[in-house]
Coordinates of C-alpha atoms in Angstrom, one line a residue:
Chain C
M808 CA -60.4 49.3 -80.9
T809 CA -57.9 52.2 -80.7
P810 CA -55.3 51.9 -83.3
P811 CA -52.0 50.7 -82.2
R812 CA -49.4 52.9 -80.7
A813 CA -46.9 54.6 -82.5
S814 CA -44.5 53.6 -79.9
G815 CA -43.5 50.0 -81.0
Y816 CA -46.5 48.5 -78.9
F817 CA -47.7 45.6 -80.9
R818 CA -50.5 43.3 -80.4
T819 CA -49.6 39.5 -80.5
Q820 CA -52.7 37.9 -79.4
Y821 CA -56.1 37.9 -79.9
A822 CA -57.2 38.7 -76.6
Q823 CA -55.2 41.9 -76.6
D824 CA -57.0 42.9 -79.7
F825 CA -60.2 42.1 -77.8
A826 CA -59.3 44.5 -74.5
L827 CA -61.6 47.7 -74.0
L828 CA -57.8 49.0 -72.4
D829 CA -54.9 47.5 -73.9
T830 CA -52.0 49.4 -72.2
R831 CA -50.8 49.5 -68.1
T832 CA -51.0 53.0 -68.5
Q833 CA -54.4 53.3 -69.7
R834 CA -55.7 50.7 -67.1
A835 CA -53.9 53.2 -64.3
W836 CA -56.0 56.1 -65.5
M837 CA -58.9 54.2 -65.9
L838 CA -58.7 53.4 -62.5
L839 CA -57.8 56.9 -61.0
F840 CA -61.1 57.9 -63.0
A841 CA -63.4 55.1 -61.6
L842 CA -61.9 56.1 -58.1
A843 CA -62.9 59.9 -58.9
L844 CA -66.1 59.4 -59.6
A845 CA -66.6 57.1 -57.0
V846 CA -65.7 59.5 -54.5
Y847 CA -67.1 62.7 -56.2
P848 CA -70.5 62.7 -54.5
F849 CA -68.9 62.6 -51.1
Y850 CA -66.8 65.9 -52.0
A851 CA -69.5 67.8 -54.2
G852 CA -71.7 70.5 -53.4
P853 CA -75.3 70.4 -54.1
L854 CA -75.5 72.0 -57.5
A855 CA -72.4 70.2 -58.4
L856 CA -74.2 67.2 -57.6
D857 CA -77.2 68.0 -59.7
L858 CA -75.0 68.7 -62.7
A859 CA -73.1 65.4 -62.4
N860 CA -76.8 63.6 -62.0
Q861 CA -78.1 65.4 -65.2
V862 CA -75.1 64.6 -67.1
L863 CA -75.3 60.5 -66.1
L864 CA -79.0 60.6 -67.2
G865 CA -77.9 62.3 -70.6
V866 CA -75.3 60.0 -71.3
V867 CA -77.5 57.3 -71.5
G868 CA -79.6 58.9 -74.2
A869 CA -76.5 60.4 -75.9
V870 CA -75.1 56.7 -76.0
A871 CA -78.1 55.7 -77.4
L872 CA -78.2 58.2 -80.1
M873 CA -74.6 57.5 -81.0
L874 CA -75.3 54.1 -81.6
L875 CA -77.9 54.8 -84.3
T876 CA -76.8 58.3 -85.8
G877 CA -73.3 58.0 -85.2
C878 CA -72.4 54.5 -85.5
A879 CA -75.3 52.8 -87.9
G880 CA -75.6 56.3 -89.8
Q881 CA -79.3 56.5 -89.5
I882 CA -80.4 60.2 -89.1
S883 CA -82.7 60.4 -86.5
L884 CA -84.9 63.3 -85.0
G885 CA -87.4 61.7 -83.2
H886 CA -85.1 61.3 -79.7
A887 CA -87.5 63.3 -77.5
G888 CA -90.2 61.1 -78.8
L889 CA -88.6 58.3 -78.2
L890 CA -87.4 59.8 -74.5
A891 CA -91.1 60.5 -73.5
A892 CA -92.5 57.2 -74.5
G893 CA -90.0 55.5 -71.9
A894 CA -91.3 58.4 -69.2
F895 CA -94.7 57.9 -70.3
T896 CA -94.7 54.1 -70.2
A897 CA -93.3 54.4 -66.2
G898 CA -95.6 57.2 -65.5
I899 CA -98.7 55.4 -66.9
L900 CA -97.8 52.3 -65.2
F901 CA -96.8 53.7 -62.1
K902 CA -100.4 55.6 -62.0
E903 CA -102.5 53.1 -63.3
F904 CA -101.4 49.8 -62.1
G905 CA -99.1 51.1 -59.0
A906 CA -96.5 49.3 -60.7
P907 CA -92.7 49.3 -59.0
F908 CA -89.7 50.5 -60.9
W909 CA -88.3 46.7 -61.6
V910 CA -91.8 46.7 -63.7
T911 CA -91.7 49.7 -65.0
L912 CA -88.3 49.8 -66.2
P913 CA -88.2 46.7 -68.3
A914 CA -91.7 47.6 -69.8
S915 CA -90.1 51.3 -71.0
A916 CA -87.5 49.1 -72.8
L917 CA -90.3 46.9 -74.1
V918 CA -92.3 50.1 -75.4
G919 CA -89.0 51.3 -76.5
A920 CA -88.0 48.5 -78.4
L921 CA -91.3 48.2 -80.4
L922 CA -91.4 52.1 -81.1
G923 CA -88.1 51.3 -82.5
L924 CA -89.2 49.0 -84.8
V925 CA -92.1 51.2 -86.0
F926 CA -89.3 54.2 -85.9
G927 CA -87.2 52.2 -88.2
L928 CA -89.4 51.1 -90.8
P929 CA -89.5 53.6 -92.7
S930 CA -85.6 53.6 -92.9
L931 CA -86.1 50.3 -95.0
R932 CA -87.2 52.5 -97.7
L933 CA -85.9 56.2 -97.0
R934 CA -82.7 57.5 -96.7
G935 CA -81.0 60.4 -95.3
L936 CA -83.0 63.6 -95.1
Y937 CA -86.8 61.6 -95.9
L938 CA -86.0 59.2 -92.7
A939 CA -85.2 62.4 -90.4
V940 CA -88.1 63.9 -91.8
S941 CA -90.2 60.5 -90.9
T942 CA -88.8 60.6 -87.5
L943 CA -90.0 63.8 -86.9
A944 CA -93.3 63.0 -87.8
L945 CA -93.3 60.2 -85.4
H946 CA -92.0 62.6 -82.9
F947 CA -95.2 64.8 -82.9
I948 CA -97.4 61.5 -83.4
V949 CA -95.8 60.2 -79.7
I950 CA -96.1 63.6 -78.2
H951 CA -99.6 64.3 -78.9
L952 CA -100.5 60.5 -77.7
G953 CA -99.1 61.7 -74.5
A954 CA -100.9 64.8 -74.4
E955 CA -104.4 63.0 -75.3
Y956 CA -103.6 60.7 -72.1
E957 CA -102.5 63.5 -69.9
T958 CA -105.6 65.3 -70.8
K959 CA -108.0 62.3 -71.0
R960 CA -107.5 61.4 -67.9
G961 CA -107.6 64.6 -66.1
F962 CA -103.8 65.1 -65.6
S963 CA -103.3 68.2 -67.5
T964 CA -100.4 69.4 -65.8
G965 CA -98.6 66.1 -65.7
I966 CA -98.4 62.7 -63.9
L967 CA -96.4 62.7 -60.4
V968 CA -94.2 59.7 -59.9
D969 CA -93.0 58.5 -56.5
P970 CA -89.7 58.0 -56.3
P971 CA -88.4 54.1 -56.4
S972 CA -88.1 52.4 -53.3
V973 CA -86.9 48.7 -52.4
G974 CA -88.1 47.4 -48.9
R975 CA -88.3 50.4 -46.6
W976 CA -85.5 52.4 -48.5
V977 CA -86.3 55.2 -50.5
L978 CA -84.2 56.7 -53.3
V979 CA -84.7 60.4 -52.9
D980 CA -81.4 62.4 -52.2
A981 CA -79.2 63.5 -54.4
R982 CA -76.1 61.0 -53.8
G983 CA -78.1 58.0 -54.0
W984 CA -79.5 59.0 -57.4
Y985 CA -75.8 59.6 -58.5
F986 CA -74.8 56.5 -57.6
V987 CA -77.8 54.9 -59.6
L988 CA -77.6 56.9 -62.7
L989 CA -74.0 56.3 -62.5
A990 CA -74.3 52.6 -62.8
F991 CA -76.7 53.1 -66.0
A992 CA -74.6 55.5 -67.8
C993 CA -71.3 52.8 -66.9
A994 CA -73.9 50.0 -68.4
A995 CA -74.9 52.2 -71.3
V996 CA -71.5 53.3 -72.4
L997 CA -69.9 49.7 -71.4
L998 CA -73.1 47.7 -73.3
S999 CA -72.5 50.2 -76.5
L1000 CA -68.7 49.4 -76.5
N1001 CA -68.9 45.7 -76.5
L1002 CA -72.0 46.1 -79.0
L1003 CA -69.7 47.9 -81.3
R1004 CA -67.1 44.9 -81.1
T1005 CA -69.4 42.2 -82.3
R1006 CA -70.7 41.0 -85.3
T1007 CA -73.9 43.4 -84.9
G1008 CA -71.8 46.7 -84.2
R1009 CA -69.4 45.8 -87.7
A1010 CA -72.8 45.6 -89.3
W1011 CA -73.9 48.8 -88.1
R1012 CA -70.6 50.6 -89.0
A1013 CA -70.6 48.8 -92.4
I1014 CA -74.3 50.3 -93.7
H1015 CA -72.9 53.6 -92.2
G1016 CA -70.3 53.6 -94.9
R1017 CA -72.0 52.3 -97.4
E1018 CA -75.1 50.2 -98.0
A1019 CA -74.7 48.6 -101.5
V1020 CA -71.2 47.2 -100.1
A1021 CA -72.2 46.0 -96.7
G1022 CA -75.0 44.0 -98.5
A1023 CA -72.7 42.7 -101.1
L1024 CA -70.5 41.7 -98.2
G1025 CA -73.5 39.2 -96.8
I1026 CA -74.7 41.8 -94.3
S1027 CA -78.4 42.1 -94.0
V1028 CA -79.0 45.6 -94.6
Q1029 CA -82.7 45.8 -93.4
G1030 CA -81.7 43.3 -90.3
A1031 CA -78.7 45.7 -89.5
K1032 CA -80.9 48.8 -89.5
L1033 CA -83.7 47.9 -87.5
S1034 CA -81.4 46.0 -85.2
A1035 CA -80.0 49.6 -84.7
F1036 CA -83.1 51.6 -84.4
V1037 CA -84.7 48.6 -81.9
V1038 CA -81.4 48.6 -79.4
S1039 CA -80.9 52.3 -79.6
S1040 CA -85.0 53.0 -78.9
A1041 CA -84.9 50.7 -76.2
M1042 CA -82.1 52.3 -74.5
T1043 CA -83.4 55.6 -75.1
A1044 CA -86.8 54.3 -73.5
V1045 CA -84.9 53.3 -70.6
A1046 CA -83.3 56.5 -70.2
G1047 CA -86.8 58.4 -70.4
A1048 CA -88.3 56.5 -67.5
L1049 CA -84.7 56.9 -65.3
F1050 CA -85.9 60.6 -66.2
A1051 CA -89.4 60.3 -64.9
Y1052 CA -88.3 58.8 -61.8
F1053 CA -85.5 61.5 -61.5
R1054 CA -87.6 64.4 -61.8
G1055 CA -90.6 62.8 -60.3
F1056 CA -92.6 64.3 -62.7
V1057 CA -93.9 63.2 -66.2
S1058 CA -95.4 66.1 -68.6
V1059 CA -95.0 66.7 -72.6
E1060 CA -93.7 70.0 -72.2
A1061 CA -90.7 68.4 -71.2
F1062 CA -90.1 66.6 -74.3
S1063 CA -89.9 69.5 -77.0
L1064 CA -87.9 69.6 -80.4
F1065 CA -85.6 71.5 -78.4
L1066 CA -84.7 68.4 -76.7
T1067 CA -84.3 66.5 -79.7
I1068 CA -82.2 69.2 -80.9
Q1069 CA -80.0 68.8 -77.4
Y1070 CA -79.3 65.6 -77.8
V1071 CA -78.3 65.6 -81.5
A1072 CA -75.9 68.4 -80.3
M1073 CA -74.4 66.5 -77.8
V1074 CA -73.5 63.7 -80.5
I1075 CA -72.7 66.6 -83.0
I1076 CA -70.3 68.5 -80.6
G1077 CA -69.0 65.3 -78.9
G1078 CA -67.8 64.0 -82.2
M1079 CA -69.6 61.4 -84.6
G1080 CA -69.3 57.6 -84.0
S1081 CA -67.3 57.4 -81.0
I1082 CA -69.2 56.9 -77.6
L1083 CA -66.2 58.5 -75.8
G1084 CA -67.8 61.8 -77.9
A1085 CA -71.3 60.6 -76.7
V1086 CA -70.1 61.3 -73.1
L1087 CA -68.1 64.6 -73.7
G1088 CA -70.6 65.7 -75.5
T1089 CA -73.2 65.3 -72.8
V1090 CA -71.0 67.0 -70.6
F1091 CA -70.7 69.8 -72.7
V1092 CA -74.2 70.5 -73.6
I1093 CA -75.7 69.9 -70.0
L1094 CA -73.1 72.3 -68.4
F1095 CA -73.0 74.8 -71.2
P1096 CA -76.1 76.9 -70.0
Y1097 CA -74.8 77.1 -66.4
T1098 CA -71.5 77.9 -68.1
I1099 CA -73.3 80.9 -69.8
E1100 CA -75.0 82.1 -66.8
W1101 CA -71.6 82.0 -64.7
L1102 CA -70.0 84.2 -67.4
M1103 CA -73.1 87.0 -67.3
Q1104 CA -72.4 86.8 -63.8
A1105 CA -68.9 87.6 -63.9
A1106 CA -69.4 90.1 -66.7
G1107 CA -72.0 91.9 -64.3
L1108 CA -74.8 91.6 -67.0
A1109 CA -76.9 89.2 -65.2
E1110 CA -79.0 91.9 -63.5
R1111 CA -79.6 93.5 -66.8
L1112 CA -80.5 90.5 -68.7
S1113 CA -82.1 88.3 -65.9
G1114 CA -85.3 87.9 -67.5
V1115 CA -83.9 86.8 -71.1
V1116 CA -81.1 84.5 -69.7
F1117 CA -83.0 81.6 -71.6
A1118 CA -82.9 83.6 -74.7
V1119 CA -79.2 84.3 -73.9
N1120 CA -78.6 80.5 -73.8
Y1121 CA -80.4 79.6 -77.0
S1122 CA -78.7 81.7 -79.1
A1123 CA -74.9 81.3 -77.5
F1124 CA -76.4 77.4 -77.9
G1125 CA -77.2 77.7 -82.0
L1126 CA -73.9 79.6 -82.3
V1127 CA -71.4 77.0 -80.8
M1128 CA -73.2 74.6 -82.5
I1129 CA -72.7 76.2 -85.7
L1130 CA -69.1 76.7 -84.9
F1131 CA -68.8 73.2 -83.9
L1132 CA -70.3 72.1 -87.2
V1133 CA -68.4 74.7 -89.8
F1134 CA -65.3 74.6 -88.2
E1135 CA -64.5 71.1 -86.1
P1136 CA -67.2 68.7 -87.5
Q1137 CA -65.2 66.3 -86.0
G1138 CA -65.9 67.2 -82.4
L1139 CA -64.7 67.3 -78.8
V1140 CA -63.0 63.9 -80.0
G1141 CA -61.4 65.2 -82.9
I1142 CA -59.9 67.8 -81.0
W1143 CA -58.7 65.4 -78.0
R1144 CA -57.4 63.2 -80.8
R1145 CA -55.2 66.3 -82.2
T1146 CA -53.8 66.8 -79.0
Q1147 CA -53.2 63.0 -78.5
A1148 CA -51.5 63.3 -82.5
W1149 CA -49.8 66.5 -81.2
F1150 CA -47.5 64.8 -78.4
L1151 CA -47.3 61.7 -80.4
L1152 CA -45.5 63.4 -83.2
W1153 CA -43.6 65.8 -81.2
P1154 CA -41.3 67.6 -82.7
F1155 CA -42.6 66.8 -85.7
R1156 CA -46.1 68.5 -87.3
H1157 CA -47.4 65.7 -89.3
R1158 CA -47.0 61.8 -89.6
P1159 CA -44.7 60.3 -91.8
L1160 CA -45.9 59.4 -95.3
A1161 CA -47.4 56.1 -95.8
G1162 CA -44.7 53.3 -96.7
S1163 CA -41.9 54.9 -94.4
K1164 CA -42.1 53.5 -91.0
Chain A
M832 CA -119.1 76.4 -97.1
Q833 CA -117.5 78.3 -94.5
L834 CA -115.0 75.0 -94.0
A835 CA -114.3 75.5 -98.1
V836 CA -113.3 79.0 -97.0
N837 CA -111.1 78.1 -94.3
V838 CA -109.6 75.3 -95.8
A839 CA -108.5 78.0 -98.8
V840 CA -107.1 80.4 -96.2
L841 CA -105.0 77.5 -94.7
A842 CA -104.2 76.1 -97.9
S843 CA -102.7 79.6 -98.9
L844 CA -100.7 79.6 -95.6
Y845 CA -99.3 76.4 -96.5
A846 CA -98.5 76.6 -99.8
L847 CA -96.9 80.3 -99.4
I848 CA -94.6 78.8 -96.6
A849 CA -93.9 75.4 -98.4
C850 CA -93.0 77.1 -101.4
G851 CA -90.0 78.3 -99.4
Y852 CA -88.7 74.5 -98.4
V853 CA -89.3 74.0 -102.4
L854 CA -87.3 76.4 -103.3
I855 CA -84.3 75.8 -101.3
Y856 CA -84.6 72.1 -101.8
R857 CA -85.0 72.0 -105.3
V858 CA -82.2 73.9 -105.7
S859 CA -79.3 73.3 -103.5
R860 CA -80.7 69.6 -102.2
V861 CA -80.6 71.3 -98.6
L862 CA -84.0 70.9 -96.3
S863 CA -84.0 74.5 -94.4
L864 CA -85.3 73.5 -90.7
A865 CA -84.8 77.1 -89.7
H866 CA -87.8 78.2 -92.1
G867 CA -90.3 78.8 -89.4
E868 CA -87.6 81.1 -87.6
L869 CA -86.9 83.0 -90.8
M870 CA -90.8 83.4 -91.0
M871 CA -90.8 84.7 -87.8
L872 CA -88.0 87.0 -88.6
G873 CA -89.5 88.2 -91.6
A874 CA -92.7 89.1 -89.4
Y875 CA -90.7 91.0 -86.3
G876 CA -89.2 92.9 -89.2
L877 CA -92.7 94.2 -90.0
F878 CA -93.1 95.1 -86.4
A879 CA -90.2 96.8 -86.5
T880 CA -90.6 98.7 -89.3
A881 CA -94.2 99.5 -89.0
S882 CA -93.2 101.2 -85.6
F883 CA -90.2 102.9 -87.3
F884 CA -92.1 104.3 -90.0
P885 CA -95.4 105.5 -87.9
G886 CA -98.1 106.5 -90.4
H887 CA -96.6 105.0 -93.3
P888 CA -97.7 101.6 -93.6
V889 CA -97.0 100.9 -97.6
L890 CA -93.3 102.2 -96.9
A891 CA -93.2 100.1 -93.5
I892 CA -94.2 96.4 -95.6
G893 CA -92.1 97.7 -98.4
V894 CA -88.9 97.8 -96.1
A895 CA -89.8 94.8 -94.5
A896 CA -90.0 92.7 -97.7
A897 CA -87.1 94.1 -98.7
L898 CA -85.2 93.2 -95.4
A899 CA -86.6 89.6 -95.7
L900 CA -85.1 89.0 -98.9
A901 CA -81.6 90.5 -98.0
V902 CA -82.0 88.4 -94.5
G903 CA -82.0 85.2 -96.7
V904 CA -79.4 86.1 -98.8
L905 CA -77.4 87.1 -95.7
V906 CA -78.1 83.5 -94.1
Y907 CA -76.6 81.9 -97.2
L908 CA -73.9 84.2 -97.3
A909 CA -72.9 83.8 -93.6
L910 CA -73.5 80.0 -93.5
M911 CA -74.9 77.8 -95.7
W912 CA -72.5 78.7 -98.4
R913 CA -69.8 76.6 -96.2
M914 CA -72.6 73.6 -96.2
T915 CA -72.5 73.4 -100.0
G916 CA -71.2 70.0 -100.7
E917 CA -71.0 68.8 -97.1
S918 CA -73.3 65.5 -96.0
V919 CA -77.0 65.6 -95.6
L920 CA -77.2 65.8 -92.0
A921 CA -74.6 68.6 -91.6
A922 CA -76.6 70.7 -93.5
V923 CA -79.9 70.2 -92.2
L924 CA -78.2 70.1 -88.5
A925 CA -76.8 73.8 -89.4
T926 CA -80.0 74.8 -90.5
I927 CA -81.3 73.9 -86.7
A928 CA -78.7 75.5 -84.9
L929 CA -79.2 78.8 -87.1
G930 CA -83.1 78.4 -86.0
I931 CA -82.0 78.2 -82.5
L932 CA -79.5 81.1 -82.5
L933 CA -82.6 83.0 -84.4
R934 CA -85.0 82.3 -81.9
G935 CA -82.6 83.3 -79.1
L936 CA -81.7 86.7 -80.8
I937 CA -85.5 87.0 -81.4
I938 CA -86.6 86.9 -78.0
L939 CA -83.6 89.0 -76.8
V940 CA -84.5 92.1 -78.9
F941 CA -88.3 91.9 -78.9
G942 CA -89.1 90.0 -76.0
T943 CA -91.6 87.6 -75.0
Q944 CA -95.1 89.2 -75.1
T945 CA -97.7 89.2 -78.1
R946 CA -97.3 91.8 -80.8
H947 CA -99.7 92.9 -83.1
P948 CA -98.4 94.5 -86.4
L949 CA -101.5 95.4 -87.9
E950 CA -102.5 97.7 -85.3
A951 CA -98.9 99.3 -85.4
L952 CA -99.3 99.8 -89.3
G953 CA -102.5 101.5 -88.5
F954 CA -105.1 99.1 -90.3
A955 CA -108.4 96.6 -89.2
N956 CA -109.2 93.5 -89.2
G957 CA -112.4 93.3 -90.8
S958 CA -114.4 90.4 -92.2
I959 CA -116.2 90.0 -95.9
A960 CA -119.0 88.0 -96.7
V961 CA -118.2 85.9 -99.5
G962 CA -121.9 84.4 -100.1
G963 CA -123.3 81.1 -98.8
G964 CA -123.1 82.2 -95.4
A965 CA -119.4 82.5 -95.2
R966 CA -117.1 85.0 -93.9
I967 CA -113.2 85.6 -94.9
S968 CA -111.2 88.2 -92.9
T969 CA -109.6 90.8 -94.8
V970 CA -106.1 89.4 -94.0
G971 CA -107.2 85.9 -95.0
L972 CA -108.5 87.3 -98.3
V973 CA -104.8 89.3 -98.7
L974 CA -103.1 85.8 -97.8
V975 CA -105.3 83.8 -100.8
L976 CA -104.2 86.7 -102.9
T977 CA -100.8 87.0 -101.9
C978 CA -100.6 83.6 -102.1
A979 CA -102.0 83.1 -106.0
A980 CA -99.5 86.1 -106.8
S981 CA -96.5 84.4 -105.2
Y982 CA -96.6 81.2 -107.2
A983 CA -97.7 83.2 -110.6
A984 CA -94.3 85.5 -109.9
L985 CA -92.2 82.3 -109.2
F986 CA -93.6 80.2 -112.0
A987 CA -92.9 82.8 -114.2
F988 CA -89.7 83.7 -112.7
L989 CA -88.6 79.9 -113.0
R990 CA -89.9 79.6 -116.5
L991 CA -88.7 82.7 -118.2
S992 CA -86.2 84.4 -116.8
R993 CA -82.6 84.0 -116.9
W994 CA -82.2 83.4 -113.4
G995 CA -84.8 81.3 -113.3
I996 CA -83.7 78.8 -115.8
R997 CA -79.9 79.2 -113.9
M998 CA -81.7 77.8 -110.9
R999 CA -83.6 75.3 -112.7
A1000 CA -80.4 74.1 -113.8
A1001 CA -78.1 73.9 -111.2
G1002 CA -81.1 72.0 -109.3
Q1003 CA -80.8 69.3 -112.3
N1004 CA -77.0 68.9 -111.9
P1005 CA -74.9 71.2 -110.4
L1006 CA -71.7 70.0 -111.8
L1007 CA -72.7 70.5 -115.2
A1008 CA -74.3 73.8 -114.6
A1009 CA -71.2 75.0 -112.9
Q1010 CA -69.3 74.0 -115.6
R1011 CA -71.5 76.0 -118.5
G1012 CA -70.5 79.1 -116.5
I1013 CA -73.5 79.4 -114.1
G1014 CA -72.5 80.8 -110.4
L1015 CA -73.6 78.4 -108.1
H1016 CA -73.3 80.3 -105.0
G1017 CA -75.3 83.2 -106.8
V1018 CA -78.2 81.1 -107.7
Y1019 CA -78.0 79.2 -104.4
A1020 CA -78.1 82.8 -102.4
I1021 CA -81.1 83.6 -104.7
A1022 CA -83.1 80.6 -104.0
W1023 CA -82.3 81.6 -100.2
G1024 CA -83.6 84.8 -100.5
L1025 CA -86.9 84.2 -102.2
A1026 CA -87.8 81.4 -99.8
T1027 CA -87.0 83.7 -97.1
F1028 CA -88.9 86.3 -98.8
T1029 CA -91.8 84.3 -99.4
G1030 CA -91.9 82.9 -95.8
G1031 CA -91.6 86.2 -94.5
M1032 CA -94.5 87.6 -96.5
A1033 CA -96.4 84.6 -94.6
G1034 CA -95.0 85.3 -91.4
M1035 CA -96.3 89.1 -91.6
L1036 CA -99.8 87.9 -92.8
I1037 CA -99.9 85.6 -89.9
A1038 CA -99.1 88.4 -87.5
C1039 CA -101.7 90.6 -88.6
D1040 CA -104.1 87.7 -88.4
A1041 CA -103.3 86.3 -85.1
G1042 CA -100.6 88.4 -83.5
L1043 CA -97.0 87.9 -83.1
E1044 CA -95.3 85.5 -80.9
G1045 CA -92.9 82.7 -80.5
T1046 CA -95.4 79.6 -81.2
M1047 CA -95.2 80.5 -85.1
V1048 CA -92.5 78.5 -85.4
V1049 CA -94.5 75.2 -85.2
L1050 CA -96.5 76.6 -88.1
G1051 CA -93.2 76.8 -90.3
L1052 CA -92.7 73.1 -89.2
K1053 CA -96.4 72.2 -90.1
A1054 CA -96.1 73.3 -93.8
F1055 CA -93.2 71.3 -94.2
P1056 CA -95.6 67.9 -95.0
A1057 CA -97.4 70.6 -97.4
A1058 CA -93.8 70.6 -99.6
L1059 CA -93.3 67.0 -99.2
V1060 CA -96.4 65.7 -100.2
G1061 CA -96.7 67.5 -103.3
G1062 CA -92.9 66.4 -103.7
L1063 CA -90.0 68.2 -102.6
D1064 CA -88.9 69.2 -105.9
S1065 CA -92.2 70.4 -107.5
L1066 CA -93.3 73.8 -107.0
A1067 CA -96.8 73.0 -108.3
G1068 CA -96.6 69.9 -106.0
A1069 CA -96.4 72.0 -102.8
L1070 CA -99.8 74.1 -103.9
I1071 CA -101.2 70.5 -104.3
G1072 CA -99.9 69.2 -101.1
A1073 CA -101.1 72.8 -99.2
L1074 CA -104.4 72.1 -100.0
V1075 CA -104.3 68.4 -99.5
I1076 CA -103.0 68.9 -95.9
A1077 CA -105.0 72.2 -95.2
A1078 CA -108.5 69.7 -96.1
A1079 CA -107.2 67.1 -94.0
E1080 CA -106.3 69.2 -91.0
V1081 CA -109.6 71.2 -91.1
L1082 CA -112.1 68.6 -91.3
M1083 CA -110.6 66.7 -88.9
V1084 CA -110.3 69.3 -86.3
H1085 CA -114.2 70.0 -87.5
H1086 CA -115.6 66.5 -87.3
V1087 CA -113.0 64.5 -85.0
D1088 CA -111.0 66.3 -82.2
P1089 CA -109.6 69.9 -82.2
L1090 CA -106.3 68.7 -80.6
L1091 CA -105.3 67.0 -83.7
S1092 CA -104.6 70.2 -85.4
D1093 CA -100.5 70.1 -84.8
V1094 CA -100.7 66.2 -85.6
V1095 CA -102.8 65.7 -88.8
P1096 CA -100.1 67.1 -91.0
F1097 CA -97.6 64.5 -89.7
L1098 CA -100.1 61.7 -90.0
V1099 CA -100.4 63.1 -94.1
L1100 CA -97.0 62.8 -94.2
L1101 CA -96.2 59.5 -93.1
V1102 CA -98.9 57.8 -95.0
M1103 CA -97.2 59.7 -97.6
L1104 CA -93.7 58.2 -96.9
I1105 CA -94.9 54.8 -96.5
V1106 CA -97.2 54.7 -99.9
R1107 CA -95.3 56.9 -102.2
P1108 CA -92.3 58.5 -100.5
W1109 CA -91.3 60.9 -103.6
G1110 CA -94.5 62.7 -103.2
L1111 CA -97.5 63.7 -105.7
F1112 CA -95.4 65.4 -108.2
G1113 CA -92.0 64.8 -107.2
S1114 CA -89.3 62.9 -109.4
R1115 CA -88.5 59.7 -108.3
E1116 CA -84.9 59.5 -108.5
E1117 CA -84.7 62.1 -105.6
L1118 CA -84.9 59.6 -103.5
D1119 CA -81.7 58.0 -104.3
R1120 CA -79.7 60.9 -104.4
V1121 CA -80.3 61.8 -100.8

């Protein structure tokens, strides 16, 4: 996964090459991080806990999009449509059949996978821009179907979904949600990291690099594209279903094009092709509006601009996205890697030229 | 008969918006998803000038049109020239980000309530009988005429003028064009300027007809299928594509379900992408270049 360290640590066994964390220091840090995550909800206030929940929920969707766009190189502008599909599957199954969550979640995944197949079919003929446009078209169609259901069944304001329950235990408090969402986020991250180390993941990276070469190496380009769409969409739909339960409410208004843009921004700002990037990007994008609000309060502008906070958010969000695209296309991960390199190479500024060890 | 008139008005609207997509794509291979916002900016520009020059509608319209042109050139000079030569995704995302930025700024400056630039200009929107029991609103008629005039001017510009020929050359092969001494940045800036100008005109006319508010952006997106159905690199195609999309939309809304209005263009788009992805009049090798 990670490149060999400059410190003289060399891998001598395959098992070391497979390991996700390959030095003792990394393992120690990871343990510390896991502990911090575990005790976080007991010390965080209600707002901090809600933010953490939003981030964890976002991570599932962002990782899914990262697999598709960052790793397999297939541009998708239909992410909100897929989230909506998952949320509506859960909502409709609950409303029409009273299905419990252990039915609705797998059903959402299944619907997501099927939709992924549909979203992925254009990718067999189209590339780049045209693919992005076809996924955009599918987004509008999924949203239309959702709106159609809402109006035809008389839920024009949205579908109310009861919180999931096991026996007498009902999942309502934020702390409970934190651990459930943490489990899903960890599962998504681990699944993606492991997938990327398998034949499938390497095939995705190969078609991202160059399709013709990937085909010449014996990779089924069509198969790899479709599998990327199916896996990513299934994960996204599960994220959508979780969203429905978390909010307790499903409505097409929540799945506008802006949601897609937010997820794409997570991937861009985080850094293309890196799961760590997806997580960092999610944290950034979710916390961003709250930071802006806090800054406005600190600057004493909050009262004057109280009616247009969301407009300020909008413009600042667009500006930050532009700044990242223009000045830091590698995203937050790029900054992180440069910082690492700075410490690794210190006191030198650059890596030695190739060839000299 | 009324249906035909509706189709004609909607088609000219789509065509006027779609030619912006085509111009930018044909010259610089960038898909501008900020077109809806730029269009809205043009309309708000008209509203601003109309309030700024009360009693001088012609002056207000002229200044607003010049502003739209300037904004397009500015967008290229400030942002998009950095994206020249970057990946398709980066350029498209930059336009999306620009769109969000503009939308936020517009709300910050102009607020969220619906505006009526036509009243600010001091005109009223009448309706004219065109025979067969059909009527067309004055603004609708102006829209059809503007669209026809814009397309005629654009065709003449691209075919006859020196800069138009440079634009076509840059679109065909940027490397060769640059080596023959064509300044690509200048050509691209003009393309952005013209695209924003035509989009801005469309925005102003819709704002005059239906009032001015944030939902106009969706209209900008709905015109994109028109550009693609006709072929993203063909100006004549955009005209035909707009006609196809407008006819499909008006007929579906009339005969099937009014809720379909937002989806029909994208359904047509999907069918087109499956059957003939390069569009009715587009060139086939476009697909492999992106």
